[in-house]
PDB file of C-alpha atoms in Angstrom:
ATOM      1  CA  MET A  27      48.343 -56.072-110.334  1.00  0.00           C
ATOM      2  CA  THR A  28      48.289 -52.864-112.119  1.00  0.00           C
ATOM      3  CA  ARG A  29      47.267 -52.386-115.816  1.00  0.00           C
ATOM      4  CA  ALA A  30      51.588 -51.843-116.382  1.00  0.00           C
ATOM      5  CA  ALA A  31      51.787 -54.879-114.465  1.00  0.00           C
ATOM      6  CA  LEU A  32      48.977 -56.769-116.589  1.00  0.00           C
ATOM      7  CA  THR A  33      50.911 -55.125-119.940  1.00  0.00           C
ATOM      8  CA  VAL A  34      54.320 -56.465-118.570  1.00  0.00           C
ATOM      9  CA  CYS A  35      52.556 -59.521-118.472  1.00  0.00           C
ATOM     10  CA  ALA A  36      50.949 -60.143-121.969  1.00  0.00           C
ATOM     11  CA  VAL A  37      54.855 -58.688-123.128  1.00  0.00           C
ATOM     12  CA  LEU A  38      56.546 -61.354-121.038  1.00  0.00           C
ATOM     13  CA  ALA A  39      53.938 -63.975-123.197  1.00  0.00           C
ATOM     14  CA  ALA A  40      54.672 -62.566-126.529  1.00  0.00           C
ATOM     15  CA  ALA A  41      58.663 -62.928-125.475  1.00  0.00           C
ATOM     16  CA  GLY A  42      57.605 -66.732-124.660  1.00  0.00           C
ATOM     17  CA  CYS A  43      58.787 -65.432-121.309  1.00  0.00           C
ATOM     18  CA  GLY A  44      56.527 -67.907-119.129  1.00  0.00           C
ATOM     19  CA  THR A  45      53.715 -70.318-119.617  1.00  0.00           C
ATOM     20  CA  ALA A  46      50.382 -68.981-120.770  1.00  0.00           C
ATOM     21  CA  TRP A  47      48.777 -70.484-117.568  1.00  0.00           C
ATOM     22  CA  ASP A  48      50.727 -68.945-115.169  1.00  0.00           C
ATOM     23  CA  LEU A  49      50.227 -65.509-116.991  1.00  0.00           C
ATOM     24  CA  HIS A  50      46.338 -66.184-117.205  1.00  0.00           C
ATOM     25  CA  PHE A  51      46.548 -67.382-113.860  1.00  0.00           C
ATOM     26  CA  ASN A  52      48.468 -64.195-112.659  1.00  0.00           C
ATOM     27  CA  ARG A  53      46.402 -62.389-114.289  1.00  0.00           C
ATOM     28  CA  GLY A  54      42.874 -63.625-113.064  1.00  0.00           C
ATOM     29  CA  VAL A  55      44.744 -62.866-109.492  1.00  0.00           C
ATOM     30  CA  ALA A  56      45.143 -59.438-110.300  1.00  0.00           C
ATOM     31  CA  HIS A  57      41.281 -58.863-111.548  1.00  0.00           C
ATOM     32  CA  GLN A  58      40.330 -60.769-108.848  1.00  0.00           C
ATOM     33  CA  ASP A  59      42.306 -58.602-105.994  1.00  0.00           C
ATOM     34  CA  ALA A  60      41.182 -55.456-107.774  1.00  0.00           C
ATOM     35  CA  GLY A  61      37.659 -56.514-108.009  1.00  0.00           C
ATOM     36  CA  ARG A  62      37.186 -56.977-111.231  1.00  0.00           C
ATOM     37  CA  TYR A  63      35.768 -60.190-111.330  1.00  0.00           C
ATOM     38  CA  ALA A  64      33.845 -60.697-114.733  1.00  0.00           C
ATOM     39  CA  ASP A  65      37.495 -60.306-115.661  1.00  0.00           C
ATOM     40  CA  ALA A  66      38.752 -63.047-113.182  1.00  0.00           C
ATOM     41  CA  ILE A  67      36.366 -65.202-114.469  1.00  0.00           C
ATOM     42  CA  GLU A  68      37.916 -65.145-117.816  1.00  0.00           C
ATOM     43  CA  ALA A  69      41.455 -65.194-117.394  1.00  0.00           C
ATOM     44  CA  TYR A  70      40.743 -68.163-114.710  1.00  0.00           C
ATOM     45  CA  ARG A  71      38.811 -70.217-117.460  1.00  0.00           C
ATOM     46  CA  ASP A  72      41.441 -69.452-119.599  1.00  0.00           C
ATOM     47  CA  SER A  73      44.227 -70.668-117.709  1.00  0.00           C
ATOM     48  CA  SER A  74      42.101 -74.134-116.667  1.00  0.00           C
ATOM     49  CA  MET A  75      41.898 -74.085-120.645  1.00  0.00           C
ATOM     50  CA  ALA A  76      45.855 -73.336-121.090  1.00  0.00           C
ATOM     51  CA  ASN A  77      46.550 -76.525-118.394  1.00  0.00           C
ATOM     52  CA  PRO A  78      43.795 -78.789-117.430  1.00  0.00           C
ATOM     53  CA  ALA A  79      45.966 -80.055-115.016  1.00  0.00           C
ATOM     54  CA  SER A  80      46.065 -77.532-112.695  1.00  0.00           C
ATOM     55  CA  PHE A  81      43.335 -77.363-109.834  1.00  0.00           C
ATOM     56  CA  GLU A  82      44.511 -73.404-108.978  1.00  0.00           C
ATOM     57  CA  PRO A  83      42.772 -71.886-111.473  1.00  0.00           C
ATOM     58  CA  ARG A  84      39.813 -73.465-110.860  1.00  0.00           C
ATOM     59  CA  PHE A  85      39.795 -73.482-107.062  1.00  0.00           C
ATOM     60  CA  ASN A  86      40.120 -69.612-107.851  1.00  0.00           C
ATOM     61  CA  LEU A  87      37.813 -69.470-110.188  1.00  0.00           C
ATOM     62  CA  ALA A  88      35.519 -71.321-107.440  1.00  0.00           C
ATOM     63  CA  LEU A  89      36.870 -68.563-104.908  1.00  0.00           C
ATOM     64  CA  VAL A  90      34.899 -65.925-107.649  1.00  0.00           C
ATOM     65  CA  TYR A  91      31.629 -67.493-108.228  1.00  0.00           C
ATOM     66  CA  GLU A  92      31.387 -67.706-103.868  1.00  0.00           C
ATOM     67  CA  ALA A  93      32.361 -63.560-103.939  1.00  0.00           C
ATOM     68  CA  THR A  94      29.780 -62.867-106.336  1.00  0.00           C
ATOM     69  CA  GLY A  95      26.618 -65.011-104.632  1.00  0.00           C
ATOM     70  CA  ARG A  96      26.850 -67.864-107.384  1.00  0.00           C
ATOM     71  CA  GLN A  97      27.290 -70.396-105.164  1.00  0.00           C
ATOM     72  CA  ASP A  98      25.781 -73.102-107.539  1.00  0.00           C
ATOM     73  CA  ARG A  99      28.483 -72.640-110.108  1.00  0.00           C
ATOM     74  CA  ALA A 100      31.086 -72.449-107.287  1.00  0.00           C
ATOM     75  CA  ARG A 101      29.723 -75.938-106.114  1.00  0.00           C
ATOM     76  CA  ALA A 102      29.888 -77.201-109.204  1.00  0.00           C
ATOM     77  CA  VAL A 103      33.691 -76.471-109.493  1.00  0.00           C
ATOM     78  CA  TYR A 104      34.039 -77.392-106.330  1.00  0.00           C
ATOM     79  CA  GLU A 105      33.098 -81.184-107.361  1.00  0.00           C
ATOM     80  CA  GLU A 106      34.839 -80.979-110.538  1.00  0.00           C
ATOM     81  CA  ILE A 107      37.874 -80.163-108.464  1.00  0.00           C
ATOM     82  CA  LEU A 108      37.332 -83.045-106.297  1.00  0.00           C
ATOM     83  CA  GLN A 109      36.167 -85.119-109.195  1.00  0.00           C
ATOM     84  CA  MET A 110      39.826 -84.582-110.429  1.00  0.00           C
ATOM     85  CA  TRP A 111      42.100 -84.574-107.135  1.00  0.00           C
ATOM     86  CA  PRO A 112      39.870 -86.182-104.689  1.00  0.00           C
ATOM     87  CA  ASP A 113      42.263 -85.070-101.675  1.00  0.00           C
ATOM     88  CA  HIS A 114      41.829 -81.097-102.444  1.00  0.00           C
ATOM     89  CA  ILE A 115      41.048 -80.393 -98.869  1.00  0.00           C
ATOM     90  CA  PRO A 116      40.395 -76.670 -99.531  1.00  0.00           C
ATOM     91  CA  SER A 117      37.911 -77.674-102.220  1.00  0.00           C
ATOM     92  CA  MET A 118      36.328 -80.371 -99.586  1.00  0.00           C
ATOM     93  CA  LEU A 119      35.917 -77.669 -97.205  1.00  0.00           C
ATOM     94  CA  ASN A 120      34.775 -75.128 -98.941  1.00  0.00           C
ATOM     95  CA  LEU A 121      31.883 -77.216-100.474  1.00  0.00           C
ATOM     96  CA  ALA A 122      31.057 -78.420 -97.133  1.00  0.00           C
ATOM     97  CA  SER A 123      30.364 -74.929 -95.653  1.00  0.00           C
ATOM     98  CA  LEU A 124      28.164 -74.486 -99.187  1.00  0.00           C
ATOM     99  CA  LYS A 125      26.329 -77.139 -98.328  1.00  0.00           C
ATOM    100  CA  MET A 126      25.756 -76.847 -94.757  1.00  0.00           C
ATOM    101  CA  ALA A 127      24.654 -73.373 -95.621  1.00  0.00           C
ATOM    102  CA  GLY A 128      21.952 -74.545 -98.050  1.00  0.00           C
ATOM    103  CA  GLY A 129      20.639 -77.226 -95.137  1.00  0.00           C
ATOM    104  CA  GLU A 130      22.562 -80.042 -96.609  1.00  0.00           C
ATOM    105  CA  ARG A 131      23.872 -81.299 -93.201  1.00  0.00           C
ATOM    106  CA  ASP A 132      24.677 -84.984 -94.166  1.00  0.00           C
ATOM    107  CA  ALA A 133      26.471 -84.277 -97.343  1.00  0.00           C
ATOM    108  CA  ALA A 134      28.285 -81.259 -95.657  1.00  0.00           C
ATOM    109  CA  LEU A 135      29.242 -83.547 -92.754  1.00  0.00           C
ATOM    110  CA  ALA A 136      30.399 -86.490 -95.187  1.00  0.00           C
ATOM    111  CA  LEU A 137      32.627 -83.993 -96.758  1.00  0.00           C
ATOM    112  CA  ILE A 138      34.042 -82.664 -93.172  1.00  0.00           C
ATOM    113  CA  GLU A 139      34.952 -85.954 -92.094  1.00  0.00           C
ATOM    114  CA  ARG A 140      36.597 -86.783 -95.775  1.00  0.00           C
ATOM    115  CA  ALA A 141      39.078 -83.604 -95.345  1.00  0.00           C
ATOM    116  CA  LEU A 142      39.865 -84.812 -91.578  1.00  0.00           C
ATOM    117  CA  THR A 143      40.985 -88.189 -92.798  1.00  0.00           C
ATOM    118  CA  ALA A 144      42.705 -86.682 -95.715  1.00  0.00           C
ATOM    119  CA  ASP A 145      44.450 -83.820 -93.535  1.00  0.00           C
ATOM    120  CA  ARG A 146      46.176 -86.263 -90.994  1.00  0.00           C
ATOM    121  CA  GLY A 147      46.443 -83.228 -88.304  1.00  0.00           C
ATOM    122  CA  GLU A 148      48.510 -81.383 -90.188  1.00  0.00           C
ATOM    123  CA  THR A 149      46.108 -78.523 -90.744  1.00  0.00           C
ATOM    124  CA  PRO A 150      43.393 -76.714 -87.971  1.00  0.00           C
ATOM    125  CA  GLU A 151      41.245 -76.092 -90.909  1.00  0.00           C
ATOM    126  CA  PRO A 152      38.821 -79.449 -90.582  1.00  0.00           C
ATOM    127  CA  TYR A 153      39.072 -79.458 -87.231  1.00  0.00           C
ATOM    128  CA  LEU A 154      37.110 -75.610 -86.950  1.00  0.00           C
ATOM    129  CA  LEU A 155      35.017 -76.421 -89.403  1.00  0.00           C
ATOM    130  CA  ARG A 156      33.501 -79.411 -87.914  1.00  0.00           C
ATOM    131  CA  ALA A 157      33.803 -77.803 -84.784  1.00  0.00           C
ATOM    132  CA  ARG A 158      31.197 -75.222 -86.359  1.00  0.00           C
ATOM    133  CA  TYR A 159      29.418 -77.685 -87.782  1.00  0.00           C
ATOM    134  CA  SER A 160      28.754 -79.391 -84.215  1.00  0.00           C
ATOM    135  CA  GLU A 161      28.066 -76.275 -83.118  1.00  0.00           C
ATOM    136  CA  GLU A 162      25.089 -75.487 -85.215  1.00  0.00           C
ATOM    137  CA  LEU A 163      23.471 -79.001 -83.877  1.00  0.00           C
ATOM    138  CA  GLY A 164      23.532 -77.540 -80.899  1.00  0.00           C
ATOM    139  CA  GLN A 165      26.336 -80.655 -79.309  1.00  0.00           C
ATOM    140  CA  ARG A 166      28.697 -77.914 -77.390  1.00  0.00           C
ATOM    141  CA  ASP A 167      30.859 -80.689 -76.103  1.00  0.00           C
ATOM    142  CA  LEU A 168      31.530 -82.259 -79.511  1.00  0.00           C
ATOM    143  CA  ALA A 169      32.810 -78.514 -80.705  1.00  0.00           C
ATOM    144  CA  GLY A 170      34.752 -78.014 -77.722  1.00  0.00           C
ATOM    145  CA  ASP A 171      36.513 -81.091 -78.505  1.00  0.00           C
ATOM    146  CA  PHE A 172      37.236 -80.333 -82.363  1.00  0.00           C
ATOM    147  CA  TYR A 173      38.547 -76.661 -81.257  1.00  0.00           C
ATOM    148  CA  ARG A 174      41.173 -78.533 -78.781  1.00  0.00           C
ATOM    149  CA  GLU A 175      42.120 -80.408 -81.849  1.00  0.00           C
ATOM    150  CA  ALA A 176      42.528 -77.490 -83.606  1.00  0.00           C
ATOM    151  CA  TYR A 177      44.434 -75.626 -81.304  1.00  0.00           C
ATOM    152  CA  GLU A 178      47.007 -78.459 -80.659  1.00  0.00           C
ATOM    153  CA  VAL A 179      47.365 -78.872 -84.469  1.00  0.00           C
ATOM    154  CA  ALA A 180      47.957 -75.355 -84.570  1.00  0.00           C
TER     155      ALA A 180
END
């Protein structure tokens, strides 16, 4: 989103069009897309405060933290999301990836298994991450099984 588009958002907000959390969220997306991560963080925080019942700004905040190398903050936000929305599969998978990278294999596997259960075979992502995890452990046959499952679901 350009500065002009951001200005339009501000005008719409002043005119009572759209909700505050939507406008903050969209501003965050625009800043994130433009690589203005500090501004994106601020906008996503504002969006979360304007609508605490929405996970989207928190999830995007975690993505920005990951993109800027602040893995500890990203992990904390994913954990917060899962406290409030225990079946949010993307947060489970992203947190599992961070835990895998940090050497927390058992915790990562538990999150992946939880995502597989919550997903009920609807999307390939949990299977793909489980296959990757199996490969890292040298379990190539098991990895192949999970890759096949991902292919069948896709």
